[in-house]
Tab-separated table of C-alpha atoms in Angstrom:
chain	number	residue	atom	x	y	z
A	1	MET	CA	83.349	70.222	56.743
A	2	PRO	CA	82.349	71.733	60.125
A	3	SER	CA	78.919	73.252	60.363
A	4	PRO	CA	78.451	76.987	60.977
A	5	LEU	CA	77.044	76.114	64.402
A	6	SER	CA	80.120	74.164	65.434
A	7	ALA	CA	82.365	76.902	64.062
A	8	ALA	CA	80.519	79.487	66.120
A	9	ARG	CA	80.903	77.388	69.256
A	10	SER	CA	84.558	76.576	68.794
A	11	PRO	CA	86.014	79.759	70.368
A	12	ARG	CA	84.103	79.112	73.583
A	13	LEU	CA	85.227	75.505	73.654
A	14	SER	CA	88.920	76.285	73.068
A	15	LYS	CA	91.261	75.441	75.913
A	16	PRO	CA	92.670	78.190	78.144
A	17	ASP	CA	96.299	79.137	77.533
A	18	TRP	CA	97.475	77.461	80.727
A	19	LEU	CA	96.130	74.088	79.578
A	20	ALA	CA	98.289	74.195	76.465
A	21	SER	CA	100.913	71.982	78.113
A	22	PRO	CA	101.894	70.615	81.537
A	23	LYS	CA	104.972	72.859	81.453
A	24	VAL	CA	102.877	76.013	81.057
A	25	LEU	CA	100.542	74.905	83.845
A	26	ARG	CA	103.470	74.210	86.169
A	27	THR	CA	105.009	77.601	85.372
A	28	GLU	CA	101.752	79.423	86.115
A	29	VAL	CA	101.129	77.571	89.390
A	30	LEU	CA	104.644	78.087	90.740
A	31	ALA	CA	104.668	81.725	89.606
A	32	GLY	CA	101.419	82.330	91.478
A	33	LEU	CA	102.909	80.785	94.620
A	34	VAL	CA	106.060	82.908	94.465
A	35	VAL	CA	104.052	86.104	93.947
A	36	ALA	CA	101.734	85.221	96.839
A	37	LEU	CA	104.725	84.822	99.167
A	38	ALA	CA	106.107	88.183	98.058
A	39	LEU	CA	102.699	89.874	98.380
A	40	ILE	CA	102.225	89.148	102.080
A	41	PRO	CA	104.864	91.475	103.603
A	42	GLU	CA	104.166	94.123	100.942
A	43	ALA	CA	100.425	94.144	101.664
A	44	ILE	CA	101.090	94.376	105.396
A	45	SER	CA	103.501	97.291	104.859
A	46	PHE	CA	100.977	99.167	102.729
A	47	SER	CA	98.321	98.586	105.373
A	48	ILE	CA	100.580	100.311	107.874
A	49	ILE	CA	101.008	103.253	105.476
A	50	ALA	CA	97.221	103.534	105.127
A	51	GLY	CA	96.817	103.263	108.909
A	52	VAL	CA	94.639	100.136	108.832
A	53	ASP	CA	94.869	96.610	110.208
A	54	PRO	CA	97.144	94.272	108.151
A	55	SER	CA	94.167	92.105	107.246
A	56	ILE	CA	92.667	95.047	105.297
A	57	GLY	CA	95.649	95.120	102.950
A	58	LEU	CA	95.796	91.337	102.636
A	59	PHE	CA	92.072	91.128	101.831
A	60	ALA	CA	92.551	93.834	99.190
A	61	SER	CA	95.422	91.920	97.579
A	62	PHE	CA	93.328	88.748	97.526
A	63	THR	CA	90.211	90.269	95.966
A	64	MET	CA	92.092	92.543	93.553
A	65	ALA	CA	94.183	89.683	92.139
A	66	VAL	CA	91.288	87.238	91.819
A	67	VAL	CA	88.862	89.710	90.239
A	68	ILE	CA	91.351	91.318	87.843
A	69	SER	CA	92.418	87.858	86.614
A	70	VAL	CA	88.918	87.559	85.146
A	71	VAL	CA	87.969	91.096	84.109
A	72	GLY	CA	91.382	92.661	83.409
A	73	GLY	CA	92.775	93.381	79.965
A	74	ARG	CA	96.417	92.387	80.558
A	75	LYS	CA	97.217	88.711	81.131
A	76	ALA	CA	99.698	87.816	83.899
A	77	MET	CA	99.675	91.305	85.442
A	78	ILE	CA	99.331	91.396	89.225
A	79	SER	CA	96.972	93.843	90.913
A	80	ALA	CA	96.897	94.179	94.688
A	81	ALA	CA	97.174	96.696	97.513
A	82	THR	CA	99.849	99.253	96.576
A	83	GLY	CA	101.816	102.008	98.234
A	84	ALA	CA	100.579	104.674	95.816
A	85	VAL	CA	96.945	103.972	96.663
A	86	ALA	CA	97.765	103.714	100.373
A	87	LEU	CA	99.322	107.187	100.325
A	88	VAL	CA	96.259	108.693	98.628
A	89	ILE	CA	93.665	107.211	100.977
A	90	ALA	CA	95.636	107.384	104.244
A	91	PRO	CA	94.350	110.912	105.082
A	92	MET	CA	90.759	109.724	104.617
A	93	ASN	CA	91.229	106.926	107.144
A	94	ARG	CA	93.118	109.179	109.536
A	95	GLU	CA	90.530	111.970	109.479
A	96	HIS	CA	87.244	110.097	109.032
A	97	GLY	CA	87.784	106.403	109.833
A	98	LEU	CA	87.746	103.049	108.084
A	99	GLY	CA	84.140	103.298	106.855
A	100	TYR	CA	84.932	106.390	104.804
A	101	LEU	CA	88.082	104.747	103.447
A	102	ILE	CA	86.061	101.763	102.198
A	103	ALA	CA	83.466	104.080	100.644
A	104	THR	CA	86.291	105.973	98.917
A	105	VAL	CA	87.614	102.740	97.405
A	106	ILE	CA	84.185	101.849	96.019
A	107	LEU	CA	83.646	105.317	94.528
A	108	ALA	CA	87.169	105.243	93.039
A	109	GLY	CA	86.206	102.014	91.298
A	110	VAL	CA	83.136	103.710	89.839
A	111	PHE	CA	85.289	106.604	88.593
A	112	GLN	CA	87.699	104.140	86.963
A	113	ILE	CA	84.885	102.410	85.107
A	114	VAL	CA	83.606	105.774	83.841
A	115	LEU	CA	87.102	106.917	82.826
A	116	GLY	CA	87.737	103.605	81.124
A	117	ALA	CA	84.479	103.836	79.183
A	118	LEU	CA	85.371	107.392	78.139
A	119	GLY	CA	88.600	106.129	76.599
A	120	VAL	CA	91.203	107.384	79.084
A	121	ALA	CA	93.410	104.431	78.091
A	122	ARG	CA	93.962	106.028	74.693
A	123	LEU	CA	95.994	108.749	76.408
A	124	MET	CA	98.781	106.187	76.810
A	125	ARG	CA	99.787	106.783	73.192
A	126	PHE	CA	101.014	110.238	74.253
A	127	VAL	CA	103.533	108.794	76.723
A	128	PRO	CA	106.941	109.082	74.963
A	129	ARG	CA	109.510	106.301	74.983
A	130	SER	CA	111.904	108.406	77.072
A	131	VAL	CA	109.225	108.758	79.767
A	132	MET	CA	108.619	105.012	79.688
A	133	THR	CA	112.345	104.393	80.145
A	134	GLY	CA	112.425	106.846	83.042
A	135	PHE	CA	109.364	105.163	84.530
A	136	VAL	CA	111.066	101.752	84.407
A	137	ASN	CA	114.333	103.028	85.884
A	138	ALA	CA	112.523	104.940	88.637
A	139	LEU	CA	110.507	101.840	89.391
A	140	ALA	CA	113.701	99.810	89.795
A	141	ILE	CA	115.163	102.415	92.131
A	142	MET	CA	111.968	102.545	94.217
A	143	ILE	CA	111.834	98.755	94.512
A	144	PHE	CA	115.421	98.769	95.793
A	145	MET	CA	114.831	101.702	98.168
A	146	ALA	CA	111.771	99.951	99.596
A	147	GLN	CA	114.089	97.173	100.791
A	148	LEU	CA	116.455	99.470	102.689
A	149	PRO	CA	114.357	99.593	105.891
A	150	ASN	CA	114.694	95.806	106.049
A	151	MET	CA	118.479	96.168	105.965
A	152	ARG	CA	118.879	98.858	108.641
A	153	ASP	CA	119.255	98.204	112.373
A	154	VAL	CA	118.894	94.434	111.944
A	155	PRO	CA	120.877	91.501	113.398
A	156	TRP	CA	124.115	90.802	111.505
A	157	PRO	CA	122.922	87.372	110.159
A	158	VAL	CA	120.495	89.262	107.899
A	159	TYR	CA	123.330	90.369	105.614
A	160	PRO	CA	124.833	86.935	104.888
A	161	LEU	CA	121.289	85.610	104.403
A	162	ILE	CA	120.603	88.310	101.790
A	163	ALA	CA	123.898	87.498	100.091
A	164	ALA	CA	123.063	83.790	100.119
A	165	GLY	CA	119.620	84.551	98.706
A	166	LEU	CA	121.129	86.593	95.853
A	167	ALA	CA	123.586	83.772	95.107
A	168	LEU	CA	120.739	81.240	94.972
A	169	LEU	CA	118.732	83.502	92.667
A	170	VAL	CA	121.683	83.748	90.269
A	171	LEU	CA	122.812	80.103	90.390
A	172	SER	CA	119.478	78.237	90.613
A	173	PRO	CA	118.406	78.902	86.989
A	174	LYS	CA	121.694	77.396	85.801
A	175	LEU	CA	120.833	74.133	87.580
A	176	THR	CA	117.091	73.927	86.938
A	177	ARG	CA	114.255	76.037	85.599
A	178	VAL	CA	111.520	73.642	86.667
A	179	VAL	CA	111.090	75.515	89.959
A	180	PRO	CA	111.388	79.333	89.955
A	181	ALA	CA	114.595	80.577	91.549
A	182	PRO	CA	112.744	82.865	94.021
A	183	LEU	CA	110.807	79.898	95.415
A	184	ILE	CA	114.010	77.865	95.826
A	185	SER	CA	115.704	80.766	97.593
A	186	ILE	CA	112.768	81.421	99.944
A	187	VAL	CA	112.396	77.749	100.914
A	188	ILE	CA	116.131	77.152	101.516
A	189	LEU	CA	116.652	80.296	103.585
A	190	THR	CA	113.529	79.581	105.644
A	191	VAL	CA	114.702	76.030	106.390
A	192	ILE	CA	118.154	77.285	107.392
A	193	THR	CA	116.889	79.993	109.751
A	194	VAL	CA	114.289	77.741	111.392
A	195	ALA	CA	116.561	74.700	111.706
A	196	ALA	CA	119.503	76.697	113.045
A	197	GLY	CA	117.320	78.900	115.239
A	198	ILE	CA	118.718	82.095	113.717
A	199	ALA	CA	116.937	85.133	115.167
A	200	VAL	CA	116.200	87.478	112.251
A	201	PRO	CA	113.140	89.562	111.274
A	202	THR	CA	110.415	87.437	109.696
A	203	VAL	CA	107.146	87.957	107.833
A	204	GLY	CA	105.307	87.433	111.123
A	205	ASP	CA	107.035	90.492	112.562
A	206	LYS	CA	105.258	92.668	109.973
A	207	GLY	CA	101.818	91.954	111.396
A	208	THR	CA	99.226	89.325	112.242
A	209	LEU	CA	97.943	87.272	109.329
A	210	PRO	CA	94.149	86.847	108.947
A	211	SER	CA	92.615	83.554	110.041
A	212	SER	CA	89.410	83.669	107.960
A	213	LEU	CA	88.090	84.842	104.586
A	214	PRO	CA	86.723	88.385	104.196
A	215	VAL	CA	82.969	88.858	104.484
A	216	PRO	CA	81.083	91.205	102.115
A	217	GLY	CA	79.238	94.190	103.499
A	218	LEU	CA	78.406	97.863	103.052
A	219	PRO	CA	80.714	100.625	104.330
A	220	ASP	CA	79.717	102.034	107.701
A	221	VAL	CA	78.983	105.584	106.573
A	222	PRO	CA	75.863	107.745	106.267
A	223	PHE	CA	74.611	107.629	102.667
A	224	THR	CA	74.289	111.390	102.266
A	225	THR	CA	75.454	114.150	99.932
A	226	SER	CA	77.874	115.273	102.624
A	227	THR	CA	79.573	111.888	102.604
A	228	LEU	CA	79.808	111.958	98.819
A	229	THR	CA	81.436	115.405	98.755
A	230	THR	CA	83.867	114.293	101.452
A	231	ILE	CA	85.086	111.152	99.703
A	232	ALA	CA	84.848	112.283	96.060
A	233	PRO	CA	88.180	114.198	95.840
A	234	TYR	CA	90.120	111.314	97.380
A	235	ALA	CA	88.270	108.787	95.221
A	236	LEU	CA	89.096	110.700	92.037
A	237	ALA	CA	92.749	110.999	93.043
A	238	MET	CA	92.890	107.277	93.796
A	239	ALA	CA	91.202	106.457	90.476
A	240	LEU	CA	93.690	108.526	88.472
A	241	VAL	CA	96.774	107.260	90.301
A	242	GLY	CA	95.576	103.661	90.084
A	243	LEU	CA	94.826	103.886	86.368
A	244	MET	CA	98.128	105.585	85.609
A	245	GLU	CA	100.171	102.897	87.368
A	246	SER	CA	98.058	100.081	85.951
A	247	LEU	CA	98.224	101.299	82.355
A	248	MET	CA	101.952	101.983	82.547
A	249	THR	CA	102.518	98.515	83.997
A	250	ALA	CA	100.370	96.959	81.285
A	251	LYS	CA	102.431	98.761	78.639
A	252	LEU	CA	105.625	97.501	80.272
A	253	VAL	CA	104.353	93.908	80.247
A	254	ASP	CA	103.322	94.345	76.613
A	255	ASP	CA	106.931	95.217	75.777
A	256	ILE	CA	108.389	92.349	77.798
A	257	THR	CA	106.074	89.700	76.341
A	258	ASP	CA	105.788	91.152	72.807
A	259	THR	CA	102.001	90.991	73.079
A	260	ARG	CA	99.211	93.548	73.104
A	261	SER	CA	96.669	94.099	75.837
A	262	ASN	CA	93.252	95.743	75.938
A	263	LYS	CA	93.892	98.929	77.905
A	264	THR	CA	90.232	99.964	77.949
A	265	ARG	CA	89.230	96.611	79.388
A	266	GLU	CA	92.055	96.920	81.918
A	267	SER	CA	90.818	100.362	82.998
A	268	ILE	CA	87.264	99.136	83.488
A	269	GLY	CA	88.546	95.942	85.113
A	270	GLN	CA	90.516	97.942	87.671
A	271	GLY	CA	87.316	99.750	88.569
A	272	ILE	CA	85.352	96.518	88.978
A	273	ALA	CA	88.137	95.018	91.104
A	274	ASN	CA	88.201	98.044	93.398
A	275	ILE	CA	84.426	98.014	93.830
A	276	VAL	CA	84.495	94.322	94.765
A	277	THR	CA	87.459	94.939	97.071
A	278	GLY	CA	85.618	97.764	98.792
A	279	PHE	CA	82.537	95.652	99.455
A	280	PHE	CA	84.818	92.986	100.978
A	281	GLY	CA	86.434	95.526	103.307
A	282	GLY	CA	89.731	95.927	101.446
A	283	MET	CA	91.782	99.086	101.018
A	284	GLY	CA	91.753	98.971	97.216
A	285	GLY	CA	94.746	98.898	94.906
A	286	CYS	CA	96.022	98.798	91.354
A	287	ALA	CA	98.637	97.024	89.267
A	288	MET	CA	101.622	96.072	91.413
A	289	ILE	CA	104.745	96.577	89.375
A	290	GLY	CA	107.297	94.730	91.486
A	291	GLN	CA	105.142	91.613	91.847
A	292	THR	CA	104.229	91.785	88.162
A	293	MET	CA	107.937	91.681	87.317
A	294	ILE	CA	108.356	88.642	89.566
A	295	ASN	CA	105.438	86.973	87.815
A	296	VAL	CA	106.305	87.841	84.209
A	297	LYS	CA	110.032	88.458	84.025
A	298	VAL	CA	111.419	86.225	86.782
A	299	SER	CA	108.929	83.338	86.857
A	300	GLY	CA	107.932	83.425	83.168
A	301	ALA	CA	104.147	83.493	83.685
A	302	ARG	CA	102.014	84.542	80.709
A	303	THR	CA	98.360	83.719	81.532
A	304	ARG	CA	95.542	84.800	83.821
A	305	LEU	CA	95.960	81.663	85.933
A	306	SER	CA	99.088	82.980	87.655
A	307	THR	CA	97.245	86.169	88.640
A	308	PHE	CA	94.270	84.210	89.958
A	309	LEU	CA	96.479	81.816	91.901
A	310	ALA	CA	98.549	84.640	93.380
A	311	GLY	CA	95.415	85.905	95.140
A	312	THR	CA	94.147	82.425	95.979
A	313	PHE	CA	97.476	81.210	97.352
A	314	LEU	CA	97.746	84.425	99.375
A	315	MET	CA	94.633	83.554	101.375
A	316	ILE	CA	95.553	79.872	101.651
A	317	LEU	CA	99.008	80.747	102.951
A	318	CYS	CA	97.563	83.199	105.481
A	319	ILE	CA	94.675	81.052	106.734
A	320	VAL	CA	96.040	77.499	106.441
A	321	PHE	CA	99.803	77.934	106.617
A	322	GLY	CA	99.969	81.134	108.636
A	323	PRO	CA	102.488	79.867	111.231
A	324	VAL	CA	104.816	78.544	108.505
A	325	VAL	CA	104.602	81.707	106.413
A	326	SER	CA	105.250	83.829	109.497
A	327	ASP	CA	108.654	82.124	109.860
A	328	ILE	CA	109.872	83.184	106.388
A	329	PRO	CA	112.871	85.489	106.948
A	330	MET	CA	112.464	88.938	105.452
A	331	ALA	CA	116.016	88.571	104.154
A	332	ALA	CA	114.779	86.002	101.618
A	333	LEU	CA	112.140	88.368	100.254
A	334	VAL	CA	114.576	91.296	100.259
A	335	ALA	CA	116.959	89.263	98.096
A	336	VAL	CA	114.149	88.503	95.633
A	337	MET	CA	113.119	92.148	95.359
A	338	VAL	CA	116.729	93.322	94.942
A	339	MET	CA	117.109	90.946	91.997
A	340	VAL	CA	113.819	92.231	90.586
A	341	SER	CA	115.184	95.770	90.896
A	342	VAL	CA	118.387	94.884	89.058
A	343	GLY	CA	116.491	93.053	86.337
A	344	THR	CA	113.948	95.844	85.899
A	345	PHE	CA	116.439	98.695	85.443
A	346	ASP	CA	117.174	99.526	81.809
A	347	TRP	CA	120.972	99.479	81.991
A	348	HIS	CA	121.243	100.107	78.262
A	349	SER	CA	119.650	103.539	78.745
A	350	ILE	CA	122.587	104.802	80.837
A	351	ALA	CA	125.393	103.162	78.862
A	352	PRO	CA	127.954	105.780	77.659
A	353	ARG	CA	127.423	104.770	74.038
A	354	THR	CA	123.648	105.243	74.379
A	355	LEU	CA	123.967	108.604	76.127
A	356	LYS	CA	126.368	109.832	73.442
A	357	ARG	CA	123.993	108.831	70.639
A	358	MET	CA	120.716	109.881	72.289
A	359	PRO	CA	119.434	113.470	71.759
A	360	LEU	CA	119.932	115.648	74.841
A	361	GLY	CA	116.183	116.299	75.112
A	362	GLU	CA	115.391	112.577	75.287
A	363	THR	CA	117.970	112.010	78.022
A	364	THR	CA	116.720	115.057	79.932
A	365	VAL	CA	113.147	113.748	79.913
A	366	MET	CA	114.270	110.317	81.100
A	367	VAL	CA	116.387	111.707	83.946
A	368	LEU	CA	113.686	114.214	84.991
A	369	THR	CA	111.081	111.438	85.133
A	370	VAL	CA	113.353	109.393	87.397
A	371	ILE	CA	114.103	112.348	89.685
A	372	VAL	CA	110.445	113.370	90.082
A	373	VAL	CA	109.259	109.817	90.733
A	374	VAL	CA	111.937	109.134	93.341
A	375	ALA	CA	111.483	112.564	94.983
A	376	THR	CA	107.689	112.341	95.214
A	377	ASP	CA	107.479	108.567	95.682
A	378	ASN	CA	104.688	108.709	93.122
A	379	LEU	CA	105.025	107.120	89.686
A	380	ALA	CA	101.980	108.943	88.321
A	381	ILE	CA	103.381	112.418	89.063
A	382	GLY	CA	106.684	111.506	87.423
A	383	VAL	CA	104.982	110.247	84.284
A	384	VAL	CA	102.842	113.391	83.978
A	385	VAL	CA	105.812	115.745	84.508
A	386	GLY	CA	107.972	113.739	82.092
A	387	SER	CA	105.271	113.683	79.414
A	388	ILE	CA	104.634	117.433	79.684
A	389	THR	CA	108.374	118.132	79.481
A	390	ALA	CA	108.699	115.894	76.424
A	391	MET	CA	105.826	117.730	74.733
A	392	ILE	CA	107.424	121.117	75.445
A	393	ILE	CA	110.756	119.962	74.048
A	394	PHE	CA	109.032	118.519	70.999
A	395	ALA	CA	107.041	121.713	70.437
A	396	ARG	CA	110.206	123.827	70.650
A	397	ARG	CA	111.981	121.498	68.245
A	398	VAL	CA	109.319	121.437	65.549
A	399	ALA	CA	108.476	125.107	65.978
A	400	HIS	CA	111.694	125.976	64.167
A	401	LEU	CA	110.984	123.608	61.289
A	402	ALA	CA	108.457	125.903	59.618
A	403	SER	CA	110.285	128.024	57.039
A	404	VAL	CA	109.222	130.435	54.295
A	405	THR	CA	110.962	130.867	50.943
A	406	GLY	CA	109.902	133.672	48.580
A	407	VAL	CA	110.435	133.737	44.795
A	408	LEU	CA	109.693	136.932	42.829
A	409	ASP	CA	108.466	136.673	39.223
A	410	PRO	CA	110.869	138.118	36.625
A	411	ASP	CA	108.369	140.808	35.736
A	412	GLY	CA	108.052	141.796	39.398
A	413	ASN	CA	104.248	141.580	39.459
A	414	GLN	CA	103.899	138.501	41.647
A	415	VAL	CA	105.719	136.780	44.520
A	416	VAL	CA	105.271	133.138	45.494
A	417	TYR	CA	106.023	132.133	49.081
A	418	SER	CA	106.538	128.397	49.744
A	419	VAL	CA	105.929	127.332	53.374
A	420	THR	CA	107.450	124.079	54.628
A	421	GLY	CA	107.095	122.415	58.025
A	422	GLU	CA	104.234	121.976	60.463
A	423	LEU	CA	101.967	124.888	61.346
A	424	PHE	CA	100.706	124.934	64.937
A	425	PHE	CA	100.655	127.381	67.830
A	426	ALA	CA	104.449	127.372	68.378
A	427	SER	CA	105.492	127.825	64.745
A	428	ALA	CA	102.586	130.038	63.665
A	429	ASN	CA	103.838	133.043	65.655
A	430	ASP	CA	107.148	133.101	63.773
A	431	LEU	CA	105.335	132.653	60.445
A	432	ILE	CA	103.922	136.188	60.468
A	433	THR	CA	107.390	137.774	60.598
A	434	GLN	CA	108.729	136.022	57.480
A	435	PHE	CA	106.890	138.103	54.838
A	436	ASP	CA	107.943	141.428	53.292
A	437	TYR	CA	104.613	143.265	53.514
A	438	ARG	CA	106.007	146.668	52.540
A	439	ASN	CA	108.019	145.780	49.412
A	440	ASP	CA	106.129	142.795	47.957
A	441	PRO	CA	104.126	143.312	44.721
A	442	ALA	CA	100.332	143.527	44.677
A	443	ASP	CA	99.843	139.834	43.908
A	444	VAL	CA	101.027	137.449	46.685
A	445	ILE	CA	100.668	133.674	46.501
A	446	ILE	CA	101.280	131.524	49.618
A	447	ASP	CA	101.892	127.872	48.690
A	448	LEU	CA	101.087	125.535	51.614
A	449	SER	CA	101.419	122.237	49.725
A	450	ALA	CA	104.457	121.276	51.869
A	451	THR	CA	102.831	121.918	55.229
A	452	HIS	CA	99.801	121.035	57.356
A	453	ILE	CA	97.542	123.231	59.477
A	454	TRP	CA	97.045	121.719	62.928
A	455	ASP	CA	95.195	124.305	65.019
A	456	ALA	CA	93.334	127.587	65.236
A	457	SER	CA	96.552	129.508	65.951
A	458	SER	CA	97.805	128.646	62.463
A	459	VAL	CA	94.572	129.822	60.842
A	460	ALA	CA	94.718	133.030	62.863
A	461	ALA	CA	98.304	133.602	61.704
A	462	LEU	CA	97.284	133.182	58.041
A	463	ASP	CA	94.370	135.580	58.559
A	464	ALA	CA	96.763	138.112	60.112
A	465	ILE	CA	99.093	137.801	57.122
A	466	GLU	CA	96.203	138.418	54.712
A	467	GLN	CA	95.070	141.384	56.797
A	468	LYS	CA	98.545	142.976	56.773
A	469	TYR	CA	98.728	142.693	52.992
A	470	ALA	CA	95.137	143.943	52.607
A	471	GLU	CA	95.983	147.075	54.608
A	472	ARG	CA	98.549	147.842	51.901
A	473	GLY	CA	96.135	147.129	49.064
A	474	LYS	CA	97.657	143.791	48.165
A	475	LYS	CA	95.886	140.522	47.423
A	476	VAL	CA	96.846	137.153	48.984
A	477	THR	CA	95.993	133.791	47.433
A	478	ILE	CA	96.511	130.650	49.517
A	479	THR	CA	97.104	127.468	47.513
A	480	GLY	CA	98.157	123.863	48.024
A	481	LEU	CA	96.202	123.083	51.187
A	482	ASN	CA	95.501	119.383	51.748
A	483	GLU	CA	91.893	118.475	52.431
A	484	PRO	CA	92.024	118.403	56.276
A	485	SER	CA	93.914	121.723	56.342
A	486	LYS	CA	91.531	123.220	53.800
A	487	ALA	CA	88.506	122.182	55.881
A	488	MET	CA	90.000	123.659	59.063
A	489	HIS	CA	90.958	126.904	57.321
A	490	ARG	CA	87.495	127.238	55.795
A	491	ARG	CA	85.755	126.541	59.084
A	492	LEU	CA	87.853	128.815	61.295
A	493	SER	CA	88.567	131.713	58.949
A	494	GLY	CA	85.078	131.913	57.476
A	495	GLN	CA	86.572	132.432	54.038
A	496	PRO	CA	86.527	130.164	50.977
A	497	THR	CA	89.795	128.418	50.178
């Protein structure tokens, strides 16, 4: 029988998930390599959006991935430099310079830690399924649209290369699953273009890759109150956008893998990763949805190792194999991302049978979320608008569920009103109009055993009903309240129940 001491030590001595079998280890390593290859042009593109040198975005992707693999709450999720964060902080760099941008990233990380500790992750439970579906579909559309610039005004060989890449991505898994299909496609297309001397846009055309590791340091800004007030609004915006995208991505990975993640830990982890990234001169970031889909859905990764290796391989590829990586045709990466887009879209949600069966309000919320995200190029705004719309539709729907039925005693001395449905601000207003104040007898009983009081508006409505009867010299007795409703009514009305 093991001793208590050995039992206590056993969790710390247990093997990591990726050491469970050679197959799992191979999957994680190859997944990390594929993601690293896909990260390079993305990070460079986001650097351009933010108005900084490509190395700033690449350093951010490296530090974000490595740090979040340790402190994050969602295994196998990829965090790196993202377009959403780049859009938020671009004005700071444009108006005040790189030092202020770095300081903004660090402060955003602090805000994320505070928000995570305050339990902001719990707000995810209020995101309806229809909004989540819209989020996923909008994400797929945005991933596809992001590839369009790489397919416009390019040499004609780009198109057959993309087609060949898509064919390899579809056929490779049927031949072997030992090596991820994206890696096979990237390697084969690179060999073909280099060997045949085909002149097409490459990763190297996006920008110069760094030749050394980032060095830690403090942002070059005056440490004054003026600096803090300048960067704080941008830092808060970055923190909120980053957390929104990260938590939504974590929820999506939860659904794909049928596992749960620690959203609070993920929120705090995002903050830590951004602080570290800022001190290493990176532009900050958050969960990267497209690369996460490559890692989890396409490559089959499930552990923290793939996330760690994605960042590690990114720097190795840039520093050690920079010339080789620079020759990778963009067509190969476009093909990978197009397949990710197709695989990410929830085709079932737009099937005629689904649309016919789904309530109109649910479909409206899903479509609105997609439209807002695509129009604003901001996933966070779409999720907020979709969630608010869903809440309004829900409130309107349940507001009509509260009904009142009155039964008069045979002797005509008492009337009993039975209230059914939920009482809250939307339904409480209609409640007042459903009583016959003028003609009811002197003794009125309101039975609330089939309802629940949710807010102060409901209590105020009940008080108004009592007041209207009292003005006519009639007595109201409220019965049937459950304990939570009784406590709220007692506290807010100031009357015993």
